[in-house]
Amino acid sequence: MKTYKIALLDGDGIGPEIMVEAVKIMKLVAERNHINFELTHTPFGASAWFQCGSSFPDATKLVCDEADAILKGPIGLSHEESKKIPVDQQPERGALLPLRRRYNTYANFRPVFLPKGLAHFSPLKPEIIGDGIDIMIIRELVGGLYFGKKETGINAAGKRYVNEMLEYDEDQIRAILKVGFETAMKRKKVLHNIHKSNVLKSSVLWNEILDEVHKDYPQVKVVQMLVDAAATYLCLNPGQFDVMVMENMFGDILSDQGGGILGSLGLMPSACIGPDKAYYEPSHGSAPDIAGKNIANPYSMIGSVAMMLEYSFGMDQEAKNLWQAMQSVFAKGFSTPDLSKPGSGVKMISTSEFGDLVASELRAMPVPN
Ligand code: IPM
Ligand code: MG
């Protein structure tokens, strides 16, 4: 029997409870497909800091090093709670960015996917949503401002100052642009290149390399768009986008806006792919205000499992089934309190009931060959 080792990083806030639902689904997928998922929970994030004094403990690194894939819950605490942890150990700087760096997970896939049946979640008008939204945001994840040199101090005029560099070399840019073109080739062969070349030199180099890489993909139509304009068009006309590629910080911001046009960041799973290792995570935060209440929707966590099945294990059909299973639960009128208000025909269910319903939808589908 094929065995895959998976490191489970429950994370903080709602992380553990949505992870329970992901595990429920993984066990079902394993059983249906006659494979074995060896699942190892390991501490990560603020909870790890309180438990073992490090937000990315060495023991966790070992489990991740040995895993075939990593499934990670959201991390982070409320602003007040965060202050109890030294700045460099806070889970974003002390765990998440080191995880991305350790496995060089440069290619971040963030689907902004809203089939017509889920259109009621979106704040956009039906005529703007049209047949639904289906965009793949590709974000460079290990370069740019996030990982550039940083310096703070007092300048010659006696003023506090900060200097953060936006750094990329041509290989990094080429690598992510190739991912953009490859993805466009598998979809509609249209690639929106998001940049700010009217101001930033980093975008000028980015676009130079784009022209070079484009030569290898002549079938792909490239649409150039400034990042500020892209923010507007995501609201006004999201249907024009299919694959969008951009640097790290632009991708952080526009992917959250993607969640906004869907109606919730809770509908945003993601895949973070490196040359040798990939990890999967919801794009949203740990929502400490609703943690432990069994009301958070596990869609983004289960969606991250679907992406893992597709990207790490080549189980494309089972991944599709899982997406379909989740859509069916919503289509039958079920929802959770974090996504929907009571009334308006919503059948309100809990985190665990949502997981159970997804499982029973999946169970009813034929097992892929
Ligand atoms: C994301 C998050 C992270 C980021 C934070 C938690 C550091 O917002 O994955 O989009 O900025 O990349
Ligand atoms: Mg973000």
Short mmCIF file of C-alpha atoms and ligand atoms in Angstrom, two decimals:
data_model
loop_
_atom_site.label_atom_id
_atom_site.label_comp_id
_atom_site.label_asym_id
_atom_site.label_seq_id
_atom_site.Cartn_x
_atom_site.Cartn_y
_atom_site.Cartn_z
CA MET A 1 0.00 0.00 0.00
CA LYS A 2 1.31 3.42 -0.93
CA THR A 3 2.20 5.46 2.16
CA TYR A 4 2.52 9.23 2.36
CA LYS A 5 3.93 10.93 5.43
CA ILE A 6 2.13 14.14 6.27
CA ALA A 7 3.19 16.64 8.91
CA LEU A 8 0.19 18.31 10.54
CA LEU A 9 0.86 21.77 11.95
CA ASP A 10 -2.36 22.61 13.75
CA GLY A 11 -1.33 26.20 14.49
CA ASP A 12 -3.24 28.69 16.62
CA GLY A 13 -6.78 29.96 17.18
CA ILE A 14 -9.24 28.02 15.02
CA GLY A 15 -6.34 25.96 13.59
CA PRO A 16 -6.79 22.81 15.72
CA GLU A 17 -10.56 22.56 15.18
CA ILE A 18 -10.44 22.99 11.40
CA MET A 19 -7.50 20.56 11.31
CA VAL A 20 -9.71 17.91 12.92
CA GLU A 21 -12.05 18.18 9.92
CA ALA A 22 -9.16 18.00 7.45
CA VAL A 23 -7.92 14.85 9.16
CA LYS A 24 -11.42 13.36 9.02
CA ILE A 25 -11.38 13.89 5.25
CA MET A 26 -7.83 12.61 4.80
CA LYS A 27 -8.70 9.39 6.59
CA LEU A 28 -11.67 8.91 4.30
CA VAL A 29 -9.60 9.65 1.19
CA ALA A 30 -7.00 7.12 2.32
CA GLU A 31 -9.60 4.45 2.98
CA ARG A 32 -11.40 5.03 -0.35
CA ASN A 33 -8.24 5.05 -2.41
CA HIS A 34 -6.43 2.23 -0.59
CA ILE A 35 -3.49 4.38 0.39
CA ASN A 36 -2.01 5.17 3.77
CA PHE A 37 -1.53 8.66 5.17
CA GLU A 38 0.89 8.60 8.07
CA LEU A 39 -0.23 11.70 9.98
CA THR A 40 2.03 13.34 12.57
CA HIS A 41 0.81 16.34 14.57
CA THR A 42 3.64 18.66 15.51
CA PRO A 43 3.68 22.06 17.28
CA PHE A 44 4.01 25.27 15.27
CA GLY A 45 3.15 28.93 15.81
CA ALA A 46 2.30 30.79 19.00
CA SER A 47 0.99 27.64 20.69
CA ALA A 48 4.40 26.04 20.07
CA TRP A 49 6.12 29.05 21.60
CA PHE A 50 4.05 28.78 24.79
CA GLN A 51 4.49 25.00 24.85
CA CYS A 52 8.19 24.66 24.04
CA GLY A 53 9.69 28.14 23.87
CA SER A 54 10.06 28.19 20.09
CA SER A 55 7.43 28.93 17.47
CA PHE A 56 9.17 26.58 15.00
CA PRO A 57 10.77 23.95 17.27
CA ASP A 58 13.61 21.72 16.03
CA ALA A 59 11.42 18.65 16.54
CA THR A 60 8.85 20.16 14.16
CA LYS A 61 11.55 20.87 11.60
CA LEU A 62 12.53 17.20 11.72
CA VAL A 63 8.97 15.99 11.19
CA CYS A 64 8.57 18.42 8.28
CA ASP A 65 11.93 17.42 6.76
CA GLU A 66 10.81 13.81 6.67
CA ALA A 67 7.28 14.46 5.47
CA ASP A 68 6.07 14.04 1.89
CA ALA A 69 3.83 17.06 2.41
CA ILE A 70 2.93 19.49 5.16
CA LEU A 71 -0.57 20.61 6.08
CA LYS A 72 -0.54 23.76 8.14
CA GLY A 73 -3.31 25.53 10.02
CA PRO A 74 -3.43 29.30 10.49
CA ILE A 75 -1.10 30.89 13.03
CA GLY A 76 -1.05 34.08 15.07
CA LEU A 77 -2.66 35.64 18.11
CA SER A 78 -4.58 38.77 18.92
CA HIS A 79 -2.47 41.92 18.97
CA GLU A 80 -2.49 41.93 22.79
CA GLU A 81 -1.50 38.26 23.13
CA SER A 82 1.25 38.63 20.53
CA LYS A 83 3.03 41.12 22.74
CA LYS A 84 3.76 38.31 25.22
CA ILE A 85 6.14 36.79 22.65
CA PRO A 86 9.48 38.39 21.67
CA VAL A 87 9.14 40.16 18.30
CA ASP A 88 11.37 37.74 16.38
CA GLN A 89 9.64 34.69 17.82
CA GLN A 90 6.14 35.90 16.99
CA PRO A 91 4.67 33.19 14.79
CA GLU A 92 4.70 35.12 11.50
CA ARG A 93 8.39 36.09 11.72
CA GLY A 94 9.51 33.17 13.91
CA ALA A 95 7.69 30.28 12.25
CA LEU A 96 5.88 30.99 9.00
CA LEU A 97 8.59 32.89 7.13
CA PRO A 98 11.29 30.42 8.28
CA LEU A 99 9.06 27.55 7.06
CA ARG A 100 8.75 29.20 3.65
CA ARG A 101 12.49 29.85 3.53
CA ARG A 102 13.48 26.37 4.74
CA TYR A 103 11.65 24.66 1.89
CA ASN A 104 12.01 27.47 -0.62
CA THR A 105 8.28 27.34 -1.30
CA TYR A 106 8.45 30.06 -3.91
CA ALA A 107 5.25 29.27 -5.79
CA ASN A 108 2.08 30.11 -3.92
CA PHE A 109 -1.19 29.14 -5.58
CA ARG A 110 -4.25 30.93 -4.23
CA PRO A 111 -7.44 30.00 -6.05
CA VAL A 112 -10.21 32.58 -5.94
CA PHE A 113 -13.01 30.22 -6.78
CA LEU A 114 -16.71 30.97 -6.50
CA PRO A 115 -18.99 28.75 -8.58
CA LYS A 116 -22.34 30.29 -9.42
CA GLY A 117 -24.07 28.27 -6.69
CA LEU A 118 -22.02 30.02 -4.02
CA ALA A 119 -22.48 33.50 -5.49
CA HIS A 120 -24.63 34.53 -2.54
CA PHE A 121 -21.50 34.67 -0.37
CA SER A 122 -19.99 37.40 -2.53
CA PRO A 123 -20.59 41.10 -1.85
CA LEU A 124 -20.46 41.69 -5.63
CA LYS A 125 -23.63 42.16 -7.67
CA PRO A 126 -24.85 39.11 -9.65
CA GLU A 127 -24.23 40.89 -12.98
CA ILE A 128 -20.57 41.33 -12.01
CA ILE A 129 -20.18 37.72 -10.89
CA GLY A 130 -21.76 36.39 -14.10
CA ASP A 131 -21.10 32.65 -14.35
CA GLY A 132 -18.94 32.66 -11.25
CA ILE A 133 -15.38 33.54 -10.37
CA ASP A 134 -12.45 31.26 -11.12
CA ILE A 135 -9.06 32.95 -10.79
CA MET A 136 -5.70 31.46 -9.88
CA ILE A 137 -3.50 34.01 -8.12
CA ILE A 138 0.14 32.98 -8.26
CA ARG A 139 2.22 34.77 -5.67
CA GLU A 140 6.00 34.64 -5.40
CA LEU A 141 6.49 33.59 -1.79
CA VAL A 142 10.14 33.69 -0.74
CA GLY A 143 11.51 36.98 -2.08
CA GLY A 144 10.84 40.68 -2.23
CA LEU A 145 10.23 42.89 0.78
CA TYR A 146 9.43 39.95 3.02
CA PHE A 147 12.91 38.49 2.78
CA GLY A 148 15.04 41.52 1.86
CA LYS A 149 17.62 43.17 4.12
CA LYS A 150 16.12 45.20 6.94
CA GLU A 151 17.75 47.91 8.95
CA THR A 152 16.49 50.26 11.62
CA GLY A 153 18.38 52.92 13.55
CA ILE A 154 18.96 56.60 14.09
CA ASN A 155 20.09 58.62 11.10
CA ALA A 156 22.53 61.53 10.95
CA ALA A 157 19.72 63.97 11.66
CA GLY A 158 18.92 62.06 14.88
CA LYS A 159 15.67 60.64 13.49
CA ARG A 160 14.56 57.01 13.81
CA TYR A 161 14.59 55.43 10.36
CA VAL A 162 13.89 52.12 8.68
CA ASN A 163 15.18 50.61 5.49
CA GLU A 164 13.61 47.46 3.99
CA MET A 165 14.84 46.18 0.67
CA LEU A 166 12.76 44.65 -2.09
CA GLU A 167 15.22 42.10 -3.42
CA TYR A 168 14.95 39.66 -6.31
CA ASP A 169 17.47 38.10 -8.62
CA GLU A 170 16.64 37.09 -12.16
CA ASP A 171 16.50 33.36 -11.37
CA GLN A 172 13.85 33.89 -8.71
CA ILE A 173 11.75 35.99 -11.08
CA ARG A 174 12.16 33.53 -13.94
CA ALA A 175 11.15 30.61 -11.75
CA ILE A 176 7.83 32.11 -10.66
CA LEU A 177 7.03 33.47 -14.13
CA LYS A 178 7.52 29.97 -15.54
CA VAL A 179 5.01 28.72 -13.02
CA GLY A 180 2.64 31.45 -14.21
CA PHE A 181 3.03 30.48 -17.88
CA GLU A 182 2.79 26.74 -17.17
CA THR A 183 -0.41 27.31 -15.22
CA ALA A 184 -1.85 29.51 -17.97
CA MET A 185 -1.08 26.75 -20.51
CA LYS A 186 -3.18 24.32 -18.48
CA ARG A 187 -6.07 26.78 -18.26
CA LYS A 188 -7.21 29.50 -20.68
CA LYS A 189 -3.76 30.54 -21.96
CA VAL A 190 -4.19 34.08 -20.64
CA LEU A 191 -1.75 35.43 -18.07
CA HIS A 192 -2.24 38.72 -16.26
CA ASN A 193 1.16 40.04 -15.23
CA ILE A 194 0.70 42.30 -12.23
CA HIS A 195 3.42 44.88 -11.60
CA LYS A 196 4.24 48.51 -10.79
CA SER A 197 6.82 49.25 -13.44
CA ASN A 198 5.89 52.94 -13.60
CA VAL A 199 7.58 53.32 -10.19
CA LEU A 200 9.49 50.23 -9.07
CA LYS A 201 12.75 49.07 -10.65
CA SER A 202 11.98 45.59 -9.39
CA SER A 203 8.97 45.56 -11.71
CA VAL A 204 11.09 46.78 -14.64
CA LEU A 205 13.41 43.78 -14.22
CA TRP A 206 10.40 41.50 -13.64
CA ASN A 207 8.86 42.62 -16.94
CA GLU A 208 12.14 42.25 -18.84
CA ILE A 209 12.33 38.64 -17.70
CA LEU A 210 8.67 38.13 -18.48
CA ASP A 211 9.38 39.02 -22.13
CA GLU A 212 12.20 36.47 -22.18
CA VAL A 213 10.14 33.67 -20.63
CA HIS A 214 7.16 34.51 -22.86
CA LYS A 215 9.22 33.41 -25.89
CA ASP A 216 8.93 29.82 -24.63
CA TYR A 217 5.14 30.12 -24.37
CA PRO A 218 4.03 31.90 -27.54
CA GLN A 219 0.48 30.49 -27.20
CA VAL A 220 -0.09 32.42 -23.99
CA LYS A 221 -1.57 35.90 -24.23
CA VAL A 222 0.00 38.22 -21.66
CA VAL A 223 -2.05 41.09 -20.27
CA GLN A 224 0.02 43.74 -18.49
CA MET A 225 -1.66 45.40 -15.54
CA LEU A 226 -0.48 47.76 -12.82
CA VAL A 227 -1.17 46.43 -9.35
CA ASP A 228 -3.36 49.35 -8.30
CA ALA A 229 -5.51 48.94 -11.42
CA ALA A 230 -5.71 45.20 -10.76
CA ALA A 231 -7.16 45.93 -7.32
CA THR A 232 -9.93 47.96 -8.95
CA TYR A 233 -10.65 45.42 -11.69
CA LEU A 234 -10.86 42.55 -9.22
CA CYS A 235 -13.97 44.31 -7.92
CA LEU A 236 -15.34 45.74 -11.16
CA ASN A 237 -14.68 42.91 -13.57
CA PRO A 238 -13.18 39.79 -11.98
CA GLY A 239 -14.35 37.69 -14.93
CA GLN A 240 -11.51 39.04 -17.10
CA PHE A 241 -8.88 37.26 -14.96
CA ASP A 242 -7.84 33.65 -15.21
CA VAL A 243 -4.22 33.34 -14.05
CA MET A 244 -2.52 36.28 -12.33
CA VAL A 245 1.19 36.30 -11.42
CA MET A 246 2.90 38.76 -9.09
CA GLU A 247 5.62 39.36 -6.53
CA ASN A 248 5.27 38.54 -2.84
CA MET A 249 3.79 41.69 -1.30
CA PHE A 250 1.41 42.41 -4.19
CA GLY A 251 0.24 38.80 -3.90
CA ASP A 252 -0.34 39.09 -0.17
CA ILE A 253 -2.61 42.06 -0.68
CA LEU A 254 -4.45 41.04 -3.84
CA SER A 255 -5.10 37.51 -2.58
CA ASP A 256 -6.82 38.92 0.48
CA GLN A 257 -8.86 41.04 -1.87
CA GLY A 258 -9.67 37.81 -3.69
CA GLY A 259 -11.09 36.52 -0.41
CA GLY A 260 -13.03 39.76 -0.13
CA ILE A 261 -14.74 39.31 -3.49
CA LEU A 262 -15.66 35.74 -2.56
CA GLY A 263 -17.20 37.06 0.62
CA SER A 264 -14.73 35.56 3.09
CA LEU A 265 -11.08 34.67 3.51
CA GLY A 266 -12.52 31.45 4.91
CA LEU A 267 -13.03 30.38 1.30
CA MET A 268 -9.33 30.65 0.42
CA PRO A 269 -7.12 27.55 0.62
CA SER A 270 -3.59 27.65 -0.78
CA ALA A 271 -0.62 25.62 -1.92
CA CYS A 272 2.99 26.67 -1.35
CA ILE A 273 5.30 24.72 -3.59
CA GLY A 274 9.07 24.44 -3.50
CA PRO A 275 11.50 22.36 -5.53
CA ASP A 276 11.46 19.46 -3.05
CA LYS A 277 8.67 20.13 -0.59
CA ALA A 278 5.24 21.67 -0.51
CA TYR A 279 3.03 22.83 2.26
CA TYR A 280 -0.66 23.65 2.21
CA GLU A 281 -2.50 26.19 4.30
CA PRO A 282 -5.61 28.35 4.50
CA SER A 283 -4.81 31.92 3.39
CA HIS A 284 -6.62 33.37 6.39
CA GLY A 285 -5.55 34.09 9.94
CA SER A 286 -6.24 32.16 13.13
CA ALA A 287 -9.44 34.09 14.05
CA PRO A 288 -8.80 34.00 17.83
CA ASP A 289 -12.16 35.69 18.47
CA ILE A 290 -14.11 32.62 17.29
CA ALA A 291 -11.62 29.90 18.30
CA GLY A 292 -12.91 26.89 20.20
CA LYS A 293 -16.56 27.64 19.44
CA ASN A 294 -17.02 25.04 16.69
CA ILE A 295 -18.34 27.72 14.29
CA ALA A 296 -15.41 28.27 11.91
CA ASN A 297 -15.94 26.88 8.44
CA PRO A 298 -13.22 24.32 7.58
CA TYR A 299 -13.55 24.92 3.79
CA SER A 300 -10.11 26.50 3.40
CA MET A 301 -8.46 23.72 5.40
CA ILE A 302 -10.25 20.95 3.51
CA GLY A 303 -9.59 22.86 0.26
CA SER A 304 -5.91 22.81 1.19
CA VAL A 305 -6.18 19.01 1.46
CA ALA A 306 -7.70 18.98 -2.03
CA MET A 307 -4.75 21.01 -3.31
CA MET A 308 -2.35 18.60 -1.58
CA LEU A 309 -4.01 15.63 -3.27
CA GLU A 310 -3.60 17.31 -6.65
CA TYR A 311 -0.19 18.98 -6.37
CA SER A 312 1.72 16.55 -4.13
CA PHE A 313 0.12 13.18 -4.88
CA GLY A 314 -1.23 13.53 -8.42
CA MET A 315 -4.73 12.54 -7.25
CA ASP A 316 -6.43 15.05 -9.55
CA GLN A 317 -9.81 13.35 -9.75
CA GLU A 318 -10.11 12.82 -6.01
CA ALA A 319 -9.17 16.50 -5.52
CA LYS A 320 -12.00 17.48 -7.89
CA ASN A 321 -14.36 15.20 -5.98
CA LEU A 322 -13.44 16.90 -2.75
CA TRP A 323 -14.09 20.38 -4.17
CA GLN A 324 -17.38 19.11 -5.51
CA ALA A 325 -18.30 17.61 -2.14
CA MET A 326 -17.76 20.96 -0.43
CA GLN A 327 -19.75 22.86 -3.07
CA SER A 328 -22.61 20.36 -2.67
CA VAL A 329 -22.83 21.00 1.06
CA PHE A 330 -23.22 24.74 0.42
CA ALA A 331 -25.56 24.14 -2.52
CA LYS A 332 -27.88 22.22 -0.16
CA GLY A 333 -28.21 25.37 1.93
CA PHE A 334 -25.84 24.49 4.78
CA SER A 335 -23.46 27.07 6.16
CA THR A 336 -21.58 28.01 9.33
CA PRO A 337 -22.05 31.10 11.52
CA ASP A 338 -18.71 32.65 10.51
CA LEU A 339 -19.86 32.79 6.87
CA SER A 340 -23.61 33.35 7.09
CA LYS A 341 -26.15 35.13 9.22
CA PRO A 342 -29.04 33.12 10.62
CA GLY A 343 -32.27 33.24 8.65
CA SER A 344 -32.50 33.64 4.87
CA GLY A 345 -33.00 29.89 4.40
CA VAL A 346 -29.56 28.99 5.76
CA LYS A 347 -29.32 25.66 7.55
CA MET A 348 -26.78 26.61 10.19
CA ILE A 349 -24.30 23.91 11.17
CA SER A 350 -21.07 23.65 13.16
CA THR A 351 -17.47 23.15 12.07
CA SER A 352 -17.65 19.42 12.77
CA GLU A 353 -21.03 18.99 11.11
CA PHE A 354 -19.67 20.70 7.99
CA GLY A 355 -16.80 18.20 7.98
CA ASP A 356 -19.23 15.30 8.43
CA LEU A 357 -21.39 16.46 5.53
CA VAL A 358 -18.39 16.89 3.23
CA ALA A 359 -17.35 13.36 4.19
CA SER A 360 -20.75 11.90 3.37
CA GLU A 361 -20.86 13.73 0.01
CA LEU A 362 -17.42 12.36 -0.82
CA ARG A 363 -18.36 8.87 0.30
CA ALA A 364 -21.26 8.92 -2.18
CA MET A 365 -18.96 9.65 -5.15
CA PRO A 366 -17.31 6.98 -7.24
CA VAL A 367 -13.69 6.26 -6.33
CA PRO A 368 -11.31 7.30 -9.13
CA ASN A 369 -9.53 4.47 -10.95
C1 IPM B 1 -0.51 35.21 4.14
C2 IPM B 1 -0.38 35.86 5.48
C3 IPM B 1 1.10 35.94 5.85
C4 IPM B 1 1.81 36.74 4.78
C5 IPM B 1 1.37 36.50 7.25
C6 IPM B 1 0.66 35.69 8.31
C7 IPM B 1 2.84 36.62 7.56
O1 IPM B 1 -0.96 37.12 5.47
O2 IPM B 1 -0.09 34.04 4.02
O3 IPM B 1 -1.01 35.85 3.22
O4 IPM B 1 1.86 37.98 4.86
O5 IPM B 1 2.32 36.15 3.85
MG MG B 2 -1.93 37.59 3.67
#
